[in-house]
């Protein structure tokens, strides 16, 4: 059982609201990732982190931002949600770059 | 970054038949080759992996084969069952720091 948790699981929010999606892992992994995925489709990397105070943008441009103040915590923030942000967001972590990636259950975001 | 392609994008098989999914990659420094299974409403989960010093690995009904020269590796599922229905992703890892997943294959096993 993976020790990586995402909250909330589901979120419906109005346009223009600020939201933060939480991701925490208890495995002590340095590397963490955020992916955006539409149902049954590709996993698009939007942010990643090598460790505390390290964040990088991924392959897919995103209006979201991330922070990594603690090893175990990697929250994703949208300052002003729009309907185009409706998607599933998956958080993952790895011990090193060449080992298994552990995923959270995901947050399904709907912006109305 | 790493360019990763999977084929086919969708695959339907009769229960009991075999399924094969192929993943091609571009980074010759890749040395870790995992396959993930994503069931509906869940995050992907590792089902089998192989490292570059091994050509084939088997775990019950699933196996992974690697061809480093041609830069591809494949997932083989034998005696498919309805619970094998899911989306499968490869994620070859090498010199790049970020984890790049393949485009995904939706497998449907028809009872």
mmCIF file of C-alpha atoms in Angstrom:
data_model
loop_
_atom_site.group_PDB
_atom_site.id
_atom_site.type_symbol
_atom_site.label_atom_id
_atom_site.label_comp_id
_atom_site.label_asym_id
_atom_site.label_seq_id
_atom_site.Cartn_x
_atom_site.Cartn_y
_atom_site.Cartn_z
ATOM 1 C CA UNK A 1 0.000 0.000 0.000
ATOM 2 C CA UNK A 2 1.479 3.318 -1.102
ATOM 3 C CA UNK A 3 1.914 5.924 1.609
ATOM 4 C CA UNK A 4 1.005 8.910 -0.528
ATOM 5 C CA UNK A 5 -2.201 10.792 0.035
ATOM 6 C CA UNK A 6 -4.133 13.397 -1.901
ATOM 7 C CA UNK A 7 -6.961 15.569 -0.669
ATOM 8 C CA UNK A 8 -9.625 16.256 -1.588
ATOM 9 C CA UNK A 9 -10.631 13.302 -3.776
ATOM 10 C CA UNK A 10 -13.325 15.322 -5.504
ATOM 11 C CA UNK A 11 -13.775 19.084 -5.743
ATOM 12 C CA UNK A 12 -16.401 21.171 -7.513
ATOM 13 C CA UNK A 13 -15.649 24.861 -7.421
ATOM 14 C CA UNK A 14 -16.763 28.068 -9.094
ATOM 15 C CA UNK A 15 -14.789 30.013 -11.671
ATOM 16 C CA UNK A 16 -12.329 32.486 -10.199
ATOM 17 C CA UNK A 17 -11.848 30.704 -6.883
ATOM 18 C CA UNK A 18 -8.415 29.934 -5.470
ATOM 19 C CA UNK A 19 -7.790 26.279 -4.700
ATOM 20 C CA UNK A 20 -5.002 24.179 -3.252
ATOM 21 C CA UNK A 21 -4.700 20.463 -3.901
ATOM 22 C CA UNK A 22 -2.816 18.673 -1.156
ATOM 23 C CA UNK A 23 -0.300 15.847 -1.578
ATOM 24 C CA UNK A 24 1.652 14.215 1.224
ATOM 25 C CA UNK A 25 3.903 11.177 1.384
ATOM 26 C CA UNK A 26 5.403 9.430 4.400
ATOM 27 C CA UNK A 27 8.117 7.490 2.560
ATOM 28 C CA UNK A 28 10.790 10.170 2.772
ATOM 29 C CA UNK A 29 11.029 10.411 -1.014
ATOM 30 C CA UNK A 30 12.952 13.374 -2.371
ATOM 31 C CA UNK A 31 11.327 13.428 -5.819
ATOM 32 C CA UNK A 32 7.692 14.376 -6.236
ATOM 33 C CA UNK A 33 5.543 15.019 -9.293
ATOM 34 C CA UNK A 34 2.166 16.412 -10.350
ATOM 35 C CA UNK A 35 0.410 15.019 -13.415
ATOM 36 C CA UNK A 36 -2.753 16.178 -15.148
ATOM 37 C CA UNK A 37 -4.877 13.459 -16.715
ATOM 38 C CA UNK A 38 -8.186 13.490 -18.545
ATOM 39 C CA UNK A 39 -10.124 10.203 -18.104
ATOM 40 C CA UNK A 40 -8.306 7.250 -19.634
ATOM 41 C CA UNK A 41 -5.815 9.505 -21.315
ATOM 42 C CA UNK A 42 -2.155 10.425 -21.143
ATOM 43 C CA UNK A 43 -0.393 11.504 -17.994
ATOM 44 C CA UNK A 44 0.928 15.016 -18.562
ATOM 45 C CA UNK A 45 3.698 16.143 -16.212
ATOM 46 C CA UNK A 46 2.971 19.690 -14.999
ATOM 47 C CA UNK A 47 5.384 20.101 -12.066
ATOM 48 C CA UNK A 48 8.162 18.200 -10.346
ATOM 49 C CA UNK A 49 10.540 18.618 -7.453
ATOM 50 C CA UNK A 50 13.939 17.106 -6.645
ATOM 51 C CA UNK A 51 13.718 18.038 -2.983
ATOM 52 C CA UNK A 52 13.002 20.820 -0.525
ATOM 53 C CA UNK A 53 12.992 24.269 -2.141
ATOM 54 C CA UNK A 54 13.344 22.729 -5.611
ATOM 55 C CA UNK A 55 10.514 22.964 -8.139
ATOM 56 C CA UNK A 56 10.456 22.748 -11.923
ATOM 57 C CA UNK A 57 7.789 23.087 -14.583
ATOM 58 C CA UNK A 58 6.902 19.965 -16.496
ATOM 59 C CA UNK A 59 6.186 19.243 -20.128
ATOM 60 C CA UNK A 60 2.622 20.586 -20.122
ATOM 61 C CA UNK A 61 2.186 24.280 -19.534
ATOM 62 C CA UNK A 62 0.037 24.904 -16.505
ATOM 63 C CA UNK A 63 -1.280 27.985 -14.756
ATOM 64 C CA UNK A 64 -0.851 26.237 -11.432
ATOM 65 C CA UNK A 65 2.038 26.717 -9.006
ATOM 66 C CA UNK A 66 3.664 24.382 -6.500
ATOM 67 C CA UNK A 67 5.829 24.652 -3.417
ATOM 68 C CA UNK A 68 8.104 22.239 -1.561
ATOM 69 C CA UNK A 69 8.844 23.553 1.893
ATOM 70 C CA UNK A 70 8.891 20.116 3.519
ATOM 71 C CA UNK A 71 10.031 16.797 2.070
ATOM 72 C CA UNK A 72 6.677 15.148 2.670
ATOM 73 C CA UNK A 73 4.410 17.881 1.327
ATOM 74 C CA UNK A 74 3.943 19.077 -2.277
ATOM 75 C CA UNK A 75 0.796 21.191 -2.666
ATOM 76 C CA UNK A 76 -0.494 22.521 -5.985
ATOM 77 C CA UNK A 77 -2.314 25.859 -6.154
ATOM 78 C CA UNK A 78 -4.555 27.448 -8.747
ATOM 79 C CA UNK A 79 -4.949 31.178 -8.039
ATOM 80 C CA UNK A 80 -8.051 31.564 -10.206
ATOM 81 C CA UNK A 81 -9.804 28.410 -11.338
ATOM 82 C CA UNK A 82 -11.334 28.223 -14.816
ATOM 83 C CA UNK A 83 -13.469 25.563 -16.545
ATOM 84 C CA UNK A 84 -10.402 24.616 -18.651
ATOM 85 C CA UNK A 85 -8.761 23.430 -15.411
ATOM 86 C CA UNK A 86 -11.355 20.684 -15.059
ATOM 87 C CA UNK A 87 -9.368 17.449 -14.984
ATOM 88 C CA UNK A 88 -7.885 14.796 -12.725
ATOM 89 C CA UNK A 89 -4.678 15.703 -10.911
ATOM 90 C CA UNK A 90 -2.347 12.924 -9.772
ATOM 91 C CA UNK A 91 0.552 13.291 -7.369
ATOM 92 C CA UNK A 92 3.465 10.827 -7.337
ATOM 93 C CA UNK A 93 6.795 10.313 -5.620
ATOM 94 C CA UNK A 94 9.943 8.267 -6.218
ATOM 95 C CA UNK A 95 12.902 7.466 -4.004
ATOM 96 C CA UNK A 96 15.325 8.072 -6.864
ATOM 97 C CA UNK A 97 14.812 8.689 -10.562
ATOM 98 C CA UNK A 98 15.199 5.009 -11.498
ATOM 99 C CA UNK A 99 12.834 3.387 -9.055
ATOM 100 C CA UNK A 100 9.112 2.743 -8.730
ATOM 101 C CA UNK A 101 6.779 5.726 -8.763
ATOM 102 C CA UNK A 102 4.037 5.704 -6.128
ATOM 103 C CA UNK A 103 0.814 7.522 -6.912
ATOM 104 C CA UNK A 104 -1.908 9.031 -4.824
ATOM 105 C CA UNK A 105 -5.569 8.318 -5.582
ATOM 106 C CA UNK A 106 -5.922 11.594 -7.445
ATOM 107 C CA UNK A 107 -8.109 14.690 -7.142
ATOM 108 C CA UNK A 108 -10.911 15.076 -9.638
ATOM 109 C CA UNK A 109 -11.450 18.806 -10.100
ATOM 110 C CA UNK A 110 -14.504 20.313 -11.749
ATOM 111 C CA UNK A 111 -14.672 24.062 -12.284
ATOM 112 C CA UNK A 112 -18.136 25.380 -13.047
ATOM 113 C CA UNK B 1 13.500 14.994 -22.685
ATOM 114 C CA UNK B 2 12.669 11.357 -23.217
ATOM 115 C CA UNK B 3 10.280 10.607 -26.107
ATOM 116 C CA UNK B 4 8.070 7.654 -25.238
ATOM 117 C CA UNK B 5 5.475 5.997 -27.457
ATOM 118 C CA UNK B 6 3.148 3.116 -26.778
ATOM 119 C CA UNK B 7 1.296 0.899 -29.220
ATOM 120 C CA UNK B 8 -1.492 0.087 -29.568
ATOM 121 C CA UNK B 9 -3.511 2.849 -27.922
ATOM 122 C CA UNK B 10 -6.469 0.493 -27.482
ATOM 123 C CA UNK B 11 -6.583 -3.282 -27.415
ATOM 124 C CA UNK B 12 -9.545 -5.657 -27.148
ATOM 125 C CA UNK B 13 -8.981 -9.359 -26.541
ATOM 126 C CA UNK B 14 -11.147 -12.317 -25.666
ATOM 127 C CA UNK B 15 -10.785 -13.668 -22.171
ATOM 128 C CA UNK B 16 -8.028 -16.275 -22.141
ATOM 129 C CA UNK B 17 -6.135 -14.770 -25.066
ATOM 130 C CA UNK B 18 -2.781 -13.005 -24.794
ATOM 131 C CA UNK B 19 -2.152 -9.262 -24.985
ATOM 132 C CA UNK B 20 1.069 -7.502 -25.955
ATOM 133 C CA UNK B 21 1.809 -3.789 -25.551
ATOM 134 C CA UNK B 22 4.966 -2.217 -26.924
ATOM 135 C CA UNK B 23 6.841 0.830 -25.651
ATOM 136 C CA UNK B 24 9.545 2.630 -27.625
ATOM 137 C CA UNK B 25 11.858 5.236 -26.123
ATOM 138 C CA UNK B 26 14.570 7.594 -27.288
ATOM 139 C CA UNK B 27 17.048 7.931 -24.420
ATOM 140 C CA UNK B 28 19.853 5.402 -24.869
ATOM 141 C CA UNK B 29 20.820 6.005 -21.220
ATOM 142 C CA UNK B 30 17.532 4.501 -19.994
ATOM 143 C CA UNK B 31 18.183 1.586 -17.685
ATOM 144 C CA UNK B 32 14.943 1.082 -15.758
ATOM 145 C CA UNK B 33 11.811 -0.104 -17.563
ATOM 146 C CA UNK B 34 8.575 -0.313 -15.551
ATOM 147 C CA UNK B 35 4.965 -0.975 -16.513
ATOM 148 C CA UNK B 36 2.060 0.519 -14.594
ATOM 149 C CA UNK B 37 -1.615 -0.445 -14.486
ATOM 150 C CA UNK B 38 -4.293 2.156 -13.845
ATOM 151 C CA UNK B 39 -7.741 0.990 -12.848
ATOM 152 C CA UNK B 40 -10.764 3.246 -12.991
ATOM 153 C CA UNK B 41 -10.706 5.916 -10.313
ATOM 154 C CA UNK B 42 -7.222 5.075 -9.093
ATOM 155 C CA UNK B 43 -3.653 6.179 -9.633
ATOM 156 C CA UNK B 44 -1.275 4.009 -11.699
ATOM 157 C CA UNK B 45 0.389 1.147 -9.858
ATOM 158 C CA UNK B 46 3.569 -0.717 -10.745
ATOM 159 C CA UNK B 47 2.932 -4.259 -11.990
ATOM 160 C CA UNK B 48 6.341 -5.304 -13.312
ATOM 161 C CA UNK B 49 9.724 -3.766 -14.058
ATOM 162 C CA UNK B 50 13.038 -4.733 -15.560
ATOM 163 C CA UNK B 51 16.532 -3.304 -15.510
ATOM 164 C CA UNK B 52 18.848 -3.034 -18.470
ATOM 165 C CA UNK B 53 21.078 -5.953 -17.536
ATOM 166 C CA UNK B 54 18.158 -8.384 -17.947
ATOM 167 C CA UNK B 55 16.378 -9.297 -21.192
ATOM 168 C CA UNK B 56 13.177 -10.773 -19.788
ATOM 169 C CA UNK B 57 11.312 -10.992 -16.506
ATOM 170 C CA UNK B 58 8.191 -12.957 -15.693
ATOM 171 C CA UNK B 59 5.720 -12.792 -12.823
ATOM 172 C CA UNK B 60 2.912 -15.313 -13.135
ATOM 173 C CA UNK B 61 0.772 -14.210 -16.116
ATOM 174 C CA UNK B 62 2.704 -11.054 -16.903
ATOM 175 C CA UNK B 63 6.146 -10.649 -18.438
ATOM 176 C CA UNK B 64 8.320 -7.847 -19.735
ATOM 177 C CA UNK B 65 10.881 -8.206 -22.513
ATOM 178 C CA UNK B 66 13.566 -5.663 -23.334
ATOM 179 C CA UNK B 67 15.435 -4.916 -26.539
ATOM 180 C CA UNK B 68 17.959 -2.204 -25.642
ATOM 181 C CA UNK B 69 19.488 -2.155 -29.122
ATOM 182 C CA UNK B 70 16.160 -1.318 -30.716
ATOM 183 C CA UNK B 71 15.076 0.813 -27.722
ATOM 184 C CA UNK B 72 11.809 -0.880 -26.990
ATOM 185 C CA UNK B 73 10.294 -3.076 -24.335
ATOM 186 C CA UNK B 74 7.015 -4.934 -24.220
ATOM 187 C CA UNK B 75 4.421 -6.051 -21.710
ATOM 188 C CA UNK B 76 2.986 -9.526 -22.229
ATOM 189 C CA UNK B 77 -0.168 -10.707 -20.464
ATOM 190 C CA UNK B 78 -1.172 -14.327 -20.948
ATOM 191 C CA UNK B 79 -4.502 -15.995 -20.153
ATOM 192 C CA UNK B 80 -6.165 -12.594 -19.847
ATOM 193 C CA UNK B 81 -8.984 -12.145 -17.361
ATOM 194 C CA UNK B 82 -11.671 -9.430 -17.088
ATOM 195 C CA UNK B 83 -9.790 -7.884 -14.140
ATOM 196 C CA UNK B 84 -6.868 -7.188 -16.489
ATOM 197 C CA UNK B 85 -9.047 -4.536 -18.160
ATOM 198 C CA UNK B 86 -7.366 -1.210 -17.398
ATOM 199 C CA UNK B 87 -5.058 1.420 -18.874
ATOM 200 C CA UNK B 88 -1.384 0.436 -18.991
ATOM 201 C CA UNK B 89 1.547 2.862 -19.061
ATOM 202 C CA UNK B 90 5.261 2.393 -19.591
ATOM 203 C CA UNK B 91 7.753 4.815 -18.038
ATOM 204 C CA UNK B 92 11.356 4.165 -19.158
ATOM 205 C CA UNK B 93 13.829 5.990 -16.966
ATOM 206 C CA UNK B 94 17.361 7.020 -17.660
ATOM 207 C CA UNK B 95 19.421 10.119 -17.567
ATOM 208 C CA UNK B 96 16.600 12.634 -17.204
ATOM 209 C CA UNK B 97 15.434 13.506 -13.746
ATOM 210 C CA UNK B 98 11.721 13.586 -14.444
ATOM 211 C CA UNK B 99 9.479 10.561 -14.917
ATOM 212 C CA UNK B 100 7.904 10.545 -18.393
ATOM 213 C CA UNK B 101 5.061 8.132 -19.073
ATOM 214 C CA UNK B 102 4.040 6.598 -22.357
ATOM 215 C CA UNK B 103 0.820 7.558 -24.076
ATOM 216 C CA UNK B 104 -1.132 4.712 -22.479
ATOM 217 C CA UNK B 105 -2.908 1.593 -23.763
ATOM 218 C CA UNK B 106 -6.514 0.865 -22.880
ATOM 219 C CA UNK B 107 -6.939 -2.902 -22.618
ATOM 220 C CA UNK B 108 -10.405 -4.416 -22.693
ATOM 221 C CA UNK B 109 -10.800 -8.111 -21.934
ATOM 222 C CA UNK B 110 -14.099 -9.427 -23.252
ATOM 223 C CA UNK B 111 -15.624 -12.225 -21.170
#
